[in-house]
Every structure is written in C-alpha cells, then in structure tokens.
PDB file of C-alpha atoms in Angstrom:
ATOM      1  CA  MET T  16      26.145  26.651  26.213  1.00 98.00           C
ATOM      2  CA  ARG T  17      26.415  22.591  25.634  1.00 98.00           C
ATOM      3  CA  ALA T  18      29.132  20.559  23.741  1.00 99.00           C
ATOM      4  CA  VAL T  19      28.857  17.428  22.240  1.00 99.00           C
ATOM      5  CA  VAL T  20      32.812  16.764  21.494  1.00 99.00           C
ATOM      6  CA  GLN T  21      33.780  13.645  19.652  1.00 99.00           C
ATOM      7  CA  ARG T  22      37.767  12.490  19.581  1.00 99.00           C
ATOM      8  CA  VAL T  23      38.026  11.405  15.576  1.00 99.00           C
ATOM      9  CA  LYS T  24      40.878  10.195  14.005  1.00 99.00           C
ATOM     10  CA  SER T  25      39.875  13.000  11.212  1.00 99.00           C
ATOM     11  CA  ALA T  26      36.995  15.510  10.399  1.00 99.00           C
ATOM     12  CA  LYS T  27      36.054  17.624   7.476  1.00 99.00           C
ATOM     13  CA  VAL T  28      32.890  20.067   6.976  1.00 99.00           C
ATOM     14  CA  GLU T  29      31.288  20.777   3.872  1.00 98.00           C
ATOM     15  CA  VAL T  30      29.403  23.912   3.102  1.00 98.00           C
ATOM     16  CA  ASP T  31      28.188  23.001  -0.726  1.00 96.00           C
ATOM     17  CA  THR T  32      30.794  20.705  -2.089  1.00 94.00           C
ATOM     18  CA  GLU T  33      32.927  22.861  -0.489  1.00 97.00           C
ATOM     19  CA  ILE T  34      35.505  21.593   1.754  1.00 98.00           C
ATOM     20  CA  THR T  35      34.974  24.523   5.474  1.00 97.00           C
ATOM     21  CA  GLY T  36      36.997  23.082   7.702  1.00 98.00           C
ATOM     22  CA  GLU T  37      39.550  20.071   8.141  1.00 98.00           C
ATOM     23  CA  ILE T  38      40.977  18.183  10.962  1.00 99.00           C
ATOM     24  CA  ASP T  39      43.457  14.757  11.094  1.00 97.00           C
ATOM     25  CA  SER T  40      43.082  13.362  14.681  1.00 98.00           C
ATOM     26  CA  GLY T  41      41.404  14.902  17.524  1.00 99.00           C
ATOM     27  CA  LEU T  42      37.922  16.577  18.568  1.00 99.00           C
ATOM     28  CA  LEU T  43      35.213  17.159  16.767  1.00 99.00           C
ATOM     29  CA  VAL T  44      32.482  19.350  18.507  1.00 99.00           C
ATOM     30  CA  PHE T  45      29.431  20.334  18.055  1.00 99.00           C
ATOM     31  CA  LEU T  46      28.417  23.695  20.123  1.00 99.00           C
ATOM     32  CA  GLY T  47      24.897  24.635  21.083  1.00 98.00           C
ATOM     33  CA  ILE T  48      24.466  28.385  22.498  1.00 99.00           C
ATOM     34  CA  GLY T  49      21.392  29.272  24.665  1.00 98.00           C
ATOM     35  CA  LYS T  50      19.744  32.069  24.926  1.00 97.00           C
ATOM     36  CA  GLU T  51      21.156  32.225  28.403  1.00 97.00           C
ATOM     37  CA  ASP T  52      24.453  31.910  27.216  1.00 98.00           C
ATOM     38  CA  ASP T  53      27.454  34.792  27.511  1.00 98.00           C
ATOM     39  CA  GLN T  54      30.785  34.459  27.067  1.00 98.00           C
ATOM     40  CA  LYS T  55      31.871  33.418  31.050  1.00 98.00           C
ATOM     41  CA  ASP T  56      30.213  30.286  29.503  1.00 98.00           C
ATOM     42  CA  ALA T  57      32.112  30.302  26.226  1.00 98.00           C
ATOM     43  CA  ASP T  58      35.363  30.460  28.183  1.00 98.00           C
ATOM     44  CA  TYR T  59      34.315  27.250  31.086  1.00 98.00           C
ATOM     45  CA  LEU T  60      33.541  25.229  28.378  1.00 98.00           C
ATOM     46  CA  LEU T  61      36.469  26.030  26.175  1.00 98.00           C
ATOM     47  CA  GLU T  62      39.215  25.329  28.762  1.00 98.00           C
ATOM     48  CA  LYS T  63      36.717  22.485  29.597  1.00 98.00           C
ATOM     49  CA  ILE T  64      37.066  20.664  26.611  1.00 99.00           C
ATOM     50  CA  ILE T  65      40.492  21.132  25.407  1.00 98.00           C
ATOM     51  CA  ASN T  66      41.302  19.763  28.346  1.00 98.00           C
ATOM     52  CA  LEU T  67      39.169  16.869  28.887  1.00 98.00           C
ATOM     53  CA  ARG T  68      41.302  14.096  28.904  1.00 98.00           C
ATOM     54  CA  ILE T  69      40.674  12.061  26.658  1.00 98.00           C
ATOM     55  CA  PHE T  70      43.036  10.173  25.263  1.00 98.00           C
ATOM     56  CA  GLU T  71      45.143   7.436  26.281  1.00 98.00           C
ATOM     57  CA  ASP T  72      47.839   7.824  28.103  1.00 98.00           C
ATOM     58  CA  ASP T  73      51.087   4.703  27.847  1.00 98.00           C
ATOM     59  CA  GLU T  74      48.886   2.938  30.072  1.00 98.00           C
ATOM     60  CA  ASP T  75      45.907   2.999  27.667  1.00 96.00           C
ATOM     61  CA  LYS T  76      44.311   4.826  30.569  1.00 98.00           C
ATOM     62  CA  LEU T  77      42.073   8.034  29.502  1.00 98.00           C
ATOM     63  CA  ASN T  78      45.167  11.041  30.986  1.00 98.00           C
ATOM     64  CA  LEU T  79      45.848  13.284  28.102  1.00 99.00           C
ATOM     65  CA  SER T  80      44.383  15.894  26.822  1.00 99.00           C
ATOM     66  CA  ALA T  81      44.211  17.748  23.131  1.00 99.00           C
ATOM     67  CA  LEU T  82      46.426  20.194  25.055  1.00 98.00           C
ATOM     68  CA  ASP T  83      48.400  18.015  25.990  1.00 98.00           C
ATOM     69  CA  LEU T  84      48.230  16.485  22.690  1.00 98.00           C
ATOM     70  CA  ASN T  85      48.821  18.914  20.295  1.00 98.00           C
ATOM     71  CA  LYS T  86      45.364  17.480  18.843  1.00 99.00           C
ATOM     72  CA  ASP T  87      42.874  19.449  16.069  1.00 99.00           C
ATOM     73  CA  ILE T  88      39.384  20.521  16.892  1.00 99.00           C
ATOM     74  CA  MET T  89      36.857  21.057  14.459  1.00 99.00           C
ATOM     75  CA  LEU T  90      33.936  23.683  15.537  1.00 99.00           C
ATOM     76  CA  VAL T  91      30.892  23.498  14.357  1.00 99.00           C
ATOM     77  CA  SER T  92      27.809  25.340  15.252  1.00 98.00           C
ATOM     78  CA  GLN T  93      24.641  23.236  16.470  1.00 97.00           C
ATOM     79  CA  PHE T  94      21.665  24.438  17.587  1.00 97.00           C
ATOM     80  CA  THR T  95      19.774  21.381  17.715  1.00 97.00           C
ATOM     81  CA  LEU T  96      21.425  20.671  20.876  1.00 98.00           C
ATOM     82  CA  PHE T  97      19.178  22.920  22.146  1.00 97.00           C
ATOM     83  CA  GLY T  98      16.438  21.020  21.383  1.00 96.00           C
ATOM     84  CA  ASP T  99      13.351  19.680  23.670  1.00 96.00           C
ATOM     85  CA  CYS T 100      11.833  16.436  22.510  1.00 95.00           C
ATOM     86  CA  ARG T 101       9.488  16.392  26.177  1.00 95.00           C
ATOM     87  CA  LYS T 102       6.098  17.190  24.702  1.00 94.00           C
ATOM     88  CA  GLY T 103       4.935  15.705  21.431  1.00 94.00           C
ATOM     89  CA  ARG T 104       7.028  14.575  19.335  1.00 95.00           C
ATOM     90  CA  ARG T 105       8.244  17.972  17.129  1.00 96.00           C
ATOM     91  CA  PRO T 106      12.115  20.040  18.973  1.00 97.00           C
ATOM     92  CA  SER T 107      10.970  22.905  20.680  1.00 96.00           C
ATOM     93  CA  PHE T 108      14.216  25.302  20.822  1.00 97.00           C
ATOM     94  CA  PHE T 109      12.722  28.057  22.607  1.00 96.00           C
ATOM     95  CA  GLU T 110      15.634  27.579  24.323  1.00 97.00           C
ATOM     96  CA  ALA T 111      18.531  28.209  22.053  1.00 98.00           C
ATOM     97  CA  ALA T 112      19.611  31.642  21.757  1.00 98.00           C
ATOM     98  CA  PRO T 113      18.832  33.871  18.242  1.00 98.00           C
ATOM     99  CA  PRO T 114      20.941  33.193  15.346  1.00 98.00           C
ATOM    100  CA  ALA T 115      22.271  37.039  16.283  1.00 98.00           C
ATOM    101  CA  GLU T 116      23.475  36.398  19.257  1.00 98.00           C
ATOM    102  CA  ALA T 117      24.467  32.744  18.876  1.00 98.00           C
ATOM    103  CA  GLU T 118      26.946  34.281  16.223  1.00 98.00           C
ATOM    104  CA  LYS T 119      28.659  36.960  18.306  1.00 99.00           C
ATOM    105  CA  LEU T 120      28.990  33.964  20.751  1.00 99.00           C
ATOM    106  CA  TYR T 121      30.041  31.341  18.892  1.00 98.00           C
ATOM    107  CA  ASP T 122      32.632  33.721  16.449  1.00 99.00           C
ATOM    108  CA  TYR T 123      33.534  34.527  20.660  1.00 99.00           C
ATOM    109  CA  PHE T 124      34.660  31.094  21.106  1.00 99.00           C
ATOM    110  CA  VAL T 125      36.259  30.124  18.049  1.00 99.00           C
ATOM    111  CA  GLU T 126      38.593  32.876  18.136  1.00 98.00           C
ATOM    112  CA  GLN T 127      39.100  32.500  21.626  1.00 99.00           C
ATOM    113  CA  ALA T 128      40.122  28.768  21.019  1.00 99.00           C
ATOM    114  CA  LYS T 129      41.859  29.982  18.525  1.00 98.00           C
ATOM    115  CA  LYS T 130      43.907  31.695  20.828  1.00 98.00           C
ATOM    116  CA  SER T 131      45.145  28.216  21.804  1.00 96.00           C
ATOM    117  CA  GLU T 132      48.175  26.044  20.672  1.00 90.00           C
ATOM    118  CA  LEU T 133      45.747  24.278  18.290  1.00 98.00           C
ATOM    119  CA  LYS T 134      44.769  23.744  15.217  1.00 98.00           C
ATOM    120  CA  ILE T 135      41.532  25.147  15.002  1.00 99.00           C
ATOM    121  CA  GLU T 136      39.012  24.299  12.132  1.00 99.00           C
ATOM    122  CA  THR T 137      35.207  25.540  11.806  1.00 98.00           C
ATOM    123  CA  GLY T 138      31.860  24.583  10.049  1.00 97.00           C
ATOM    124  CA  GLN T 139      29.539  27.916   8.491  1.00 97.00           C
ATOM    125  CA  PHE T 140      27.838  29.493  11.329  1.00 97.00           C
ATOM    126  CA  GLN T 141      23.612  28.806  10.057  1.00 96.00           C
ATOM    127  CA  ALA T 142      24.668  25.935   6.995  1.00 97.00           C
ATOM    128  CA  MET T 143      23.111  23.298   6.218  1.00 97.00           C
ATOM    129  CA  MET T 144      26.758  21.490   6.333  1.00 98.00           C
ATOM    130  CA  ASP T 145      27.735  17.994   5.553  1.00 98.00           C
ATOM    131  CA  VAL T 146      29.910  16.512   8.159  1.00 98.00           C
ATOM    132  CA  LYS T 147      32.133  13.799   7.844  1.00 98.00           C
ATOM    133  CA  LEU T 148      34.180  11.800  10.232  1.00 98.00           C
ATOM    134  CA  VAL T 149      35.980   8.902  12.475  1.00 99.00           C
ATOM    135  CA  ASN T 150      35.127   8.209  15.346  1.00 98.00           C
ATOM    136  CA  ASP T 151      38.423   7.193  17.759  1.00 98.00           C
ATOM    137  CA  GLY T 152      36.864   4.989  20.114  1.00 96.00           C
ATOM    138  CA  PRO T 153      34.332   5.873  19.982  1.00 97.00           C
ATOM    139  CA  VAL T 154      34.393   8.424  22.478  1.00 98.00           C
ATOM    140  CA  THR T 155      31.944  11.059  22.764  1.00 98.00           C
ATOM    141  CA  ILE T 156      31.299  13.550  25.823  1.00 98.00           C
ATOM    142  CA  LEU T 157      28.583  15.876  26.833  1.00 98.00           C
ATOM    143  CA  VAL T 158      29.463  19.245  29.001  1.00 98.00           C
ATOM    144  CA  ASP T 159      26.696  22.245  29.756  1.00 97.00           C
ATOM    145  CA  SER T 160      28.181  25.206  30.485  1.00 96.00           C
ATOM    146  CA  LYS T 161      25.023  25.324  33.182  1.00 92.00           C
ATOM    147  CA  LYS T 162      26.223  22.146  34.361  1.00 88.00           C
ATOM    148  CA  ASN T 163      23.280  20.577  33.693  1.00 82.00           C
ATOM    149  CA  PHE T 164      25.019  16.948  32.724  1.00 74.00           C
TER     150      PHE T 164
END
C-alpha cells in the first residue's frame, strides 16, 4: 500500500461538480492499493500517516502530527500510484490490486481512520475526481507499507 501525503491548508474533491469531501488544514492522502496488500498493510499505513510529525511546533521544527493537532484528513483512492514506468512510455498497473479487492481494503482503511478522533473526508472510489488543494509548505511525503521508500 502506498500513500502520497501532502500537508494542505485546504482540500476539496468533486465528482461531476458534486462535492464528495472537503477539509480545512490537515492532510490530503492519495492512497494506492497493491495486489499483495491486506489489512495489516492498511493498519500500518494509517498509524504511520496520522502520527507523521510533519507540522511545526513552537520552534518551527517538524515535531507534531495530525493526531497531535486534531487536523483533518482527506483520503483519495489512486491506483496509479502503482504505475510502473520502467519499460516503455505507458505505465503498467500490474501491481495494483483489482478494483473489487482494492475497494474492500480502501473501505477498511476509511473505517479505521474514522475511529480516530480526526475529521475524515473521502473522494469516491473509482470515480474521475477533481481534487483541489492548497499546499502548505509544501510538505509532501511518500509512505509505503512494504517500506520500499
């Protein structure tokens, strides 16, 4: 399971001009689910994301997490995070989980995230989404449950 975690001042997701999720200051998380991923990967990644110390403390050091500061989190499914561009010019998505399996694990991830005390918003699984955001920093972190990076 892979995530691109961006610290944002705000984020909004629309599907066909309808807002499916909107947050103020917090994290925008693009979440990719691989064919080898399971609930253990989801639990690891969620714990890592909500506890990532990527917000400044009083001394301007990145010492505080979304959980510490009660920040909002926007979760957006994005299978293209498993795009492999090592051969040719068109990405291969062989390592991405099939949609039915990915949706189950994405739903599990969202359910677990909602158990935190944070405001959790989402995009719409397998939809064409307009994602609007205002980066804060910018601070962008890559996280992988298999610890590939």
